[in-house]
Amino acid sequence: WLTDGYGDYVRHYLIAMDALPELAPDGENHILRSTSVITGVSYSVKSITYRTYDERSTEVMRVAGKPAKVLAGGKTLNESDDAGKDRWTWHTLAEGGILKISKYTGKDVLIEF
């Protein structure tokens, strides 16, 4: 039962960070959830790039600052609360914020700060 308990701990902690992204570390960039498999990710000071297995997906992440630009499949996504289209939303926290990207086309995503 001991090894099963360790596995459950990590899985439940990751589920909790998805449900409450404020639990992720301040001042850092982290992809917390995706509806698709993330096949590659690269973090740098000025950008995050990642690739999803599916063209249509939604990602939730905790980032250090509000993005200047978000692209999916080479197309610029707009900041918007409208459902059902390529977009991103931002929720400001005391330090950084929560970024949610909903894309319907394109596997490659670039976030610039």
CSV table of C-alpha atoms in Angstrom, one decimal:
chain,number,residue,atom,x,y,z
A,1,TRP,CA,0.0,0.0,0.0
A,2,LEU,CA,3.0,2.3,0.6
A,3,THR,CA,4.0,2.7,-3.1
A,4,ASP,CA,0.3,3.1,-4.1
A,5,GLY,CA,0.1,6.0,-1.6
A,6,TYR,CA,3.1,7.8,-3.1
A,7,GLY,CA,1.6,7.5,-6.6
A,8,ASP,CA,-1.8,8.9,-5.4
A,9,TYR,CA,-0.1,11.8,-3.7
A,10,VAL,CA,1.5,13.1,-6.8
A,11,ARG,CA,-1.6,12.6,-9.0
A,12,HIS,CA,-3.9,14.3,-6.4
A,13,TYR,CA,-1.5,17.2,-6.1
A,14,LEU,CA,-1.5,17.7,-9.8
A,15,ILE,CA,-5.3,17.6,-9.9
A,16,ALA,CA,-5.4,20.1,-7.1
A,17,MET,CA,-3.1,22.5,-9.0
A,18,ASP,CA,-5.4,22.3,-12.0
A,19,ALA,CA,-8.4,23.0,-9.8
A,20,LEU,CA,-6.6,25.8,-7.9
A,21,PRO,CA,-3.8,27.2,-10.1
A,22,GLU,CA,-2.9,29.6,-7.3
A,23,LEU,CA,-1.1,26.6,-5.7
A,24,ALA,CA,1.6,26.6,-8.4
A,25,PRO,CA,4.8,28.5,-7.5
A,26,ASP,CA,4.8,32.4,-7.8
A,27,GLY,CA,7.0,34.0,-10.3
A,28,GLU,CA,7.5,30.9,-12.4
A,29,ASN,CA,5.9,29.5,-15.6
A,30,HIS,CA,4.1,26.1,-15.5
A,31,ILE,CA,1.7,24.3,-17.7
A,32,LEU,CA,-0.8,22.9,-15.2
A,33,ARG,CA,-3.4,21.1,-17.4
A,34,SER,CA,-4.1,20.3,-21.0
A,35,THR,CA,-6.9,18.5,-22.7
A,36,SER,CA,-4.3,17.1,-25.2
A,37,VAL,CA,-1.0,15.4,-24.6
A,38,ILE,CA,1.9,18.0,-24.6
A,39,THR,CA,4.5,16.5,-26.9
A,40,GLY,CA,7.2,19.1,-26.2
A,41,VAL,CA,7.7,22.3,-24.2
A,42,SER,CA,10.4,24.9,-23.9
A,43,TYR,CA,10.5,27.6,-21.2
A,44,SER,CA,12.6,30.8,-21.5
A,45,VAL,CA,12.6,34.2,-19.8
A,46,LYS,CA,10.7,35.8,-22.7
A,47,SER,CA,8.6,33.0,-24.0
A,48,ILE,CA,7.0,29.6,-23.7
A,49,THR,CA,6.7,27.3,-26.7
A,50,TYR,CA,4.9,24.0,-26.7
A,51,ARG,CA,3.3,21.5,-29.0
A,52,THR,CA,0.1,19.5,-28.5
A,53,TYR,CA,-0.8,16.1,-30.0
A,54,ASP,CA,-4.3,17.4,-31.0
A,55,GLU,CA,-5.0,20.6,-32.9
A,56,ARG,CA,-8.0,21.4,-30.7
A,57,SER,CA,-7.1,21.7,-27.0
A,58,THR,CA,-7.3,23.9,-23.9
A,59,GLU,CA,-4.4,24.6,-21.6
A,60,VAL,CA,-4.3,26.2,-18.2
A,61,MET,CA,-1.0,27.6,-16.9
A,62,ARG,CA,0.4,29.7,-14.1
A,63,VAL,CA,2.8,32.3,-15.5
A,64,ALA,CA,4.9,35.1,-14.1
A,65,GLY,CA,3.4,37.9,-16.2
A,66,LYS,CA,0.7,38.7,-18.7
A,67,PRO,CA,1.5,37.7,-22.3
A,68,ALA,CA,2.2,40.3,-24.9
A,69,LYS,CA,1.3,37.8,-27.7
A,70,VAL,CA,-0.1,34.3,-28.0
A,71,LEU,CA,0.1,32.4,-31.3
A,72,ALA,CA,-1.3,28.9,-32.2
A,73,GLY,CA,-0.4,27.4,-35.5
A,74,GLY,CA,1.2,30.7,-36.5
A,75,LYS,CA,-2.1,32.5,-36.0
A,76,THR,CA,-2.4,35.3,-33.4
A,77,LEU,CA,-5.0,34.6,-30.7
A,78,ASN,CA,-7.0,37.4,-29.2
A,79,GLU,CA,-7.6,37.9,-25.5
A,80,SER,CA,-11.3,37.3,-25.2
A,81,ASP,CA,-14.0,35.8,-22.9
A,82,ASP,CA,-16.1,34.6,-25.9
A,83,ALA,CA,-16.5,30.8,-25.9
A,84,GLY,CA,-16.1,28.6,-29.0
A,85,LYS,CA,-13.2,30.3,-30.8
A,86,ASP,CA,-9.4,30.5,-30.7
A,87,ARG,CA,-8.6,32.8,-27.7
A,88,TRP,CA,-6.8,33.3,-24.5
A,89,THR,CA,-8.0,34.6,-21.1
A,90,TRP,CA,-6.1,36.1,-18.2
A,91,HIS,CA,-6.8,36.2,-14.5
A,92,THR,CA,-4.4,38.4,-12.5
A,93,LEU,CA,-3.1,37.2,-9.2
A,94,ALA,CA,-1.0,39.0,-6.5
A,95,GLU,CA,2.1,37.8,-8.4
A,96,GLY,CA,1.7,36.8,-12.1
A,97,GLY,CA,-1.5,35.2,-13.1
A,98,ILE,CA,-3.5,32.3,-14.7
A,99,LEU,CA,-3.4,32.0,-18.5
A,100,LYS,CA,-6.0,29.8,-20.3
A,101,ILE,CA,-5.6,29.1,-24.0
A,102,SER,CA,-8.4,27.6,-26.1
A,103,LYS,CA,-7.3,26.7,-29.6
A,104,TYR,CA,-9.2,24.9,-32.4
A,105,THR,CA,-6.4,24.9,-35.0
A,106,GLY,CA,-2.7,24.5,-34.8
A,107,LYS,CA,-0.5,22.2,-32.6
A,108,ASP,CA,2.4,24.6,-32.0
A,109,VAL,CA,1.9,27.4,-29.5
A,110,LEU,CA,4.1,30.4,-28.8
A,111,ILE,CA,3.5,32.7,-25.8
A,112,GLU,CA,5.6,35.9,-25.7
A,113,PHE,CA,6.1,38.1,-22.7
